[in-house]
PDB file of C-alpha atoms in Angstrom:
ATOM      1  CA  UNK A   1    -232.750   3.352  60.937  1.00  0.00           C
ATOM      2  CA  UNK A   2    -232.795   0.561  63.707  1.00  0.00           C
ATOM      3  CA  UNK A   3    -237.071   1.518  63.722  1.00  0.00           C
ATOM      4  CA  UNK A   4    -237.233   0.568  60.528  1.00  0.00           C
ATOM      5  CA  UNK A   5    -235.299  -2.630  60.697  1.00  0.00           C
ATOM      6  CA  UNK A   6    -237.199  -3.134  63.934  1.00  0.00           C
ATOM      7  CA  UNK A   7    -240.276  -2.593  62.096  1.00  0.00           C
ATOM      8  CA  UNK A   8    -239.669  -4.516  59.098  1.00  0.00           C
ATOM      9  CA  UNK A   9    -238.448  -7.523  61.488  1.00  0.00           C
ATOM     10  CA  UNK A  10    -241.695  -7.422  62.999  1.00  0.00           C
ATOM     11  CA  UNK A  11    -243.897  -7.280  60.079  1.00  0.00           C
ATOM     12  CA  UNK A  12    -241.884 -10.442  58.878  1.00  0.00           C
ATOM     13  CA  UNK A  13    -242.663 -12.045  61.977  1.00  0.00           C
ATOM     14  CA  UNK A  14    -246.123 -11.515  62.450  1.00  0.00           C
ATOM     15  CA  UNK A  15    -246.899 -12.671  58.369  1.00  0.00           C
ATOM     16  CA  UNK A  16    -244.943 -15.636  58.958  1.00  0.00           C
ATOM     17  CA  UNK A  17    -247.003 -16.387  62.299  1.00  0.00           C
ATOM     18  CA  UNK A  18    -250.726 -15.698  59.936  1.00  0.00           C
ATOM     19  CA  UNK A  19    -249.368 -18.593  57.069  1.00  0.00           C
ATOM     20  CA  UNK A  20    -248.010 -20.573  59.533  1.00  0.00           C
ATOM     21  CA  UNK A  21    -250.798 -23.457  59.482  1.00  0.00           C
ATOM     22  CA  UNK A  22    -250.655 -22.826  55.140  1.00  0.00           C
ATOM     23  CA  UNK A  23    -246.652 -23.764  55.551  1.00  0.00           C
ATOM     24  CA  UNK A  24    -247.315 -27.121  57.484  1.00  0.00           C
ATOM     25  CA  UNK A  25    -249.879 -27.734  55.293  1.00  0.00           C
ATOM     26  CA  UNK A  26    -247.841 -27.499  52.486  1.00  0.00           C
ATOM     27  CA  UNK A  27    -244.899 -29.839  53.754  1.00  0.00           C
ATOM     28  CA  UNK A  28    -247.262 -32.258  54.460  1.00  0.00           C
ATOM     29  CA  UNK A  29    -248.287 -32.162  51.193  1.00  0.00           C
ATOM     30  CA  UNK A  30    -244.510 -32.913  49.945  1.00  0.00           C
ATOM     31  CA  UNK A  31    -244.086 -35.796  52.355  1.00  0.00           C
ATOM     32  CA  UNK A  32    -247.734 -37.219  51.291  1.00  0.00           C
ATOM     33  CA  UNK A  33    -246.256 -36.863  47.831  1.00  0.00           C
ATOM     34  CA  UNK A  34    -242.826 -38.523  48.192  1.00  0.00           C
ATOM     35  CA  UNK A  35    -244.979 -41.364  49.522  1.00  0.00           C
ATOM     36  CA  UNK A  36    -247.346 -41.611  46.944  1.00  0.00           C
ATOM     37  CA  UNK A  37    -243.893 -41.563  44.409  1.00  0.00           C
ATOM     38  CA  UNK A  38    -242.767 -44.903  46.823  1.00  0.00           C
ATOM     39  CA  UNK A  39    -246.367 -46.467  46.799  1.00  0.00           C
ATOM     40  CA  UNK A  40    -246.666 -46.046  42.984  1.00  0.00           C
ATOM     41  CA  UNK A  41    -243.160 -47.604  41.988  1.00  0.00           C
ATOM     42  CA  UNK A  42    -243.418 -50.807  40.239  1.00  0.00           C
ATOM     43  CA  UNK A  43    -239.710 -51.636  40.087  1.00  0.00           C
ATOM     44  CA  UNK A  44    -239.677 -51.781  44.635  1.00  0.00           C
ATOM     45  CA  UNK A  45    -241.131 -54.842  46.600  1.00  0.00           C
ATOM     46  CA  UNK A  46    -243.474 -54.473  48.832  1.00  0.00           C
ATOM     47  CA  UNK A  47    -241.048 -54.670  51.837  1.00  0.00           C
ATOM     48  CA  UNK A  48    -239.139 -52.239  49.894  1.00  0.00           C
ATOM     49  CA  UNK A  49    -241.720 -49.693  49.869  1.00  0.00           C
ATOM     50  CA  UNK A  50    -242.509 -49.929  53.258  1.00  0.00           C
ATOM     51  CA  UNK A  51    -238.901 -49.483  54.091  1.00  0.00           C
ATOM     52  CA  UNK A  52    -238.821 -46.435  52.217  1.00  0.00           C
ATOM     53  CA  UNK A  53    -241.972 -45.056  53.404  1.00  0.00           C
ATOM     54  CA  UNK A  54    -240.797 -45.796  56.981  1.00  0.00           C
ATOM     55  CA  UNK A  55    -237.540 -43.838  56.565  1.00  0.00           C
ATOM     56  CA  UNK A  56    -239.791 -41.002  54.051  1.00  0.00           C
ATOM     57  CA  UNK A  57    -242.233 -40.212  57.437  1.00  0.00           C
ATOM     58  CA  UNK A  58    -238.998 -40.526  59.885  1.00  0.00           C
ATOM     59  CA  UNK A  59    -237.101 -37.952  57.685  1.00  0.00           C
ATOM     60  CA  UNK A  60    -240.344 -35.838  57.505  1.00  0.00           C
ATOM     61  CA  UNK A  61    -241.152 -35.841  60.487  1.00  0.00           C
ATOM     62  CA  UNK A  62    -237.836 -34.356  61.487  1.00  0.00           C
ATOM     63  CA  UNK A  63    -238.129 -31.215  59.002  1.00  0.00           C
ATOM     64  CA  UNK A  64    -241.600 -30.558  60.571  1.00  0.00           C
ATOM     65  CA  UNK A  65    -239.835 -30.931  63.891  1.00  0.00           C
ATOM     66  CA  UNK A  66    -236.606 -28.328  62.636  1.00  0.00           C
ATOM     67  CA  UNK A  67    -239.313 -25.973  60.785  1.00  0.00           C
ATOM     68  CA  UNK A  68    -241.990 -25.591  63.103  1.00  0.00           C
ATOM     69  CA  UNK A  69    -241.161 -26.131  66.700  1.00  0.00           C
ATOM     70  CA  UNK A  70    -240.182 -22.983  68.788  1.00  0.00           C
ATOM     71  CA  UNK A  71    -241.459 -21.039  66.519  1.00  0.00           C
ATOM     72  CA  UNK A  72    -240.426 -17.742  68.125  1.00  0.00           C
ATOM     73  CA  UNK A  73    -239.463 -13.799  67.123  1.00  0.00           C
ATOM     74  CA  UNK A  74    -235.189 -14.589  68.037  1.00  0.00           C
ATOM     75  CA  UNK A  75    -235.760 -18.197  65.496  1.00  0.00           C
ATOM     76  CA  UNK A  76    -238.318 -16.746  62.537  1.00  0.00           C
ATOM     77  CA  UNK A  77    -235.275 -16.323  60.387  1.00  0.00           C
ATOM     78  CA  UNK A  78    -233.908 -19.502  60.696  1.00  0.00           C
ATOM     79  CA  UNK A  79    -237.176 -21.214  60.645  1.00  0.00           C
ATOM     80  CA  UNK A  80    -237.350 -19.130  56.968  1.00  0.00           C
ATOM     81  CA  UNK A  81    -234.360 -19.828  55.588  1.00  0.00           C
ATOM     82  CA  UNK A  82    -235.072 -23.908  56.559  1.00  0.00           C
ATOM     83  CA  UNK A  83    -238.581 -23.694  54.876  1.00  0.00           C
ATOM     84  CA  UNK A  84    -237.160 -21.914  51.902  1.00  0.00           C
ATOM     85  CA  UNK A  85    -234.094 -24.356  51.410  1.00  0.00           C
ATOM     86  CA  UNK A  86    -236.739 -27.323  51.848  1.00  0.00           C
ATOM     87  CA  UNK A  87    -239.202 -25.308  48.994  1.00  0.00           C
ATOM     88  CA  UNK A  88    -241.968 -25.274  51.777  1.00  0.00           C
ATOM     89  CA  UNK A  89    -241.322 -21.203  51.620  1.00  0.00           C
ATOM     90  CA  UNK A  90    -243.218 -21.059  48.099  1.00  0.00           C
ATOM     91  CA  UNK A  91    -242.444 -17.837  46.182  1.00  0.00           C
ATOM     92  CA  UNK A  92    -246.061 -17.035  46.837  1.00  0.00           C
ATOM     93  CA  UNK A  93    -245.478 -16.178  50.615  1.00  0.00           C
ATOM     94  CA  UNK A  94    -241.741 -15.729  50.346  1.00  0.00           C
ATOM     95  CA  UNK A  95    -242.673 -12.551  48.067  1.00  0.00           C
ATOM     96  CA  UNK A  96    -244.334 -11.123  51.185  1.00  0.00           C
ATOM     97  CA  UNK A  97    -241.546 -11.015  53.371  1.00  0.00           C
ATOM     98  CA  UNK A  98    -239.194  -7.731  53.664  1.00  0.00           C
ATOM     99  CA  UNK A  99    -236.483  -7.194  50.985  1.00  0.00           C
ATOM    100  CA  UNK A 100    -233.675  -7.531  54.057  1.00  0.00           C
ATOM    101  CA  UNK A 101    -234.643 -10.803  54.784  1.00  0.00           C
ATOM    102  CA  UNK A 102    -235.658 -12.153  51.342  1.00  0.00           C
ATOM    103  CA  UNK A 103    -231.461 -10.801  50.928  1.00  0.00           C
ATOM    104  CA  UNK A 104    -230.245 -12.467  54.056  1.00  0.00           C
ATOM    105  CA  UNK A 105    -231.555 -15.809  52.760  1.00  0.00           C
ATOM    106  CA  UNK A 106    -230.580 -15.495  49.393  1.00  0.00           C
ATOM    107  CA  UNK A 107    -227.023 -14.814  50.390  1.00  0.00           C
ATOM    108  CA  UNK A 108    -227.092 -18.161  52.831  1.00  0.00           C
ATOM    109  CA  UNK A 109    -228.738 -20.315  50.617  1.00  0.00           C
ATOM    110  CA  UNK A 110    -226.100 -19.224  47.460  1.00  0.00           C
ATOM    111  CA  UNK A 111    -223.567 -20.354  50.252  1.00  0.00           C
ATOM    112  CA  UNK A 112    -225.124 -23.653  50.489  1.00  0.00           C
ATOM    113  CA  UNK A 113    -225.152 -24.382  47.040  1.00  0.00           C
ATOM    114  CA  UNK A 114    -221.644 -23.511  46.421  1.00  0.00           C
ATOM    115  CA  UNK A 115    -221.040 -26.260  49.231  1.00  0.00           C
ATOM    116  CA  UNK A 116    -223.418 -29.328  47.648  1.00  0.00           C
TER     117      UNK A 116
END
């Protein structure tokens, strides 16, 4: 049994490496967006907005930072469960990944949302 948990571990690890560039891509994308959302509202000044954005790219920049730095085999399933809570781990790739982990993150993430 521990083989097979082995082996599943590993196979979650190595697809996780191969869409790693997609993943950053794709929170970049979100924190583009968000700033696009401040640059586009009418009802903020322009010092407003570049407050916002400031704070927007600081705050990004420290998910990318969380998600994506030592990425290695002991952190992969905390690195997961970060990019799925932050919707970076689209149901696209999160499909992929083995049924224990897709579990193991469910089961944290329902314990998150009973706390917000």
């Amino acid at each position: 049994m521990k083989n097979s948990n082995s082996s599943e571990a590993e196979k979650d690890w190595k697809y996780l490496c191969s869409i790693k560039d997609e993943l950053l891509e794709n929170c970049s994308r979100k924190g583009n967006e968000q700033i696009r959302k401040i640059l586009e509202d009418d009802t903020l000044s322009e010092n407003e907005k570049r407050y916002k954005i400031y704070k927007s790219v600081k705050d990004h920049d420290k998910l990318i930072v969380v998600c994506f730095n030592e990425w290695t085999r002991s952190k992969i399933f905390d690195r997961a469960l970060l990019l799925r809570r932050n919707k970076i781990l689209e149901n696209r790739f999160y499909e992929n990944l083995s049924e224990e982990k897709r579990k193991g993150i469910e089961t944290i993430l329902e314990i998150y949302s009973e706390r917000d």
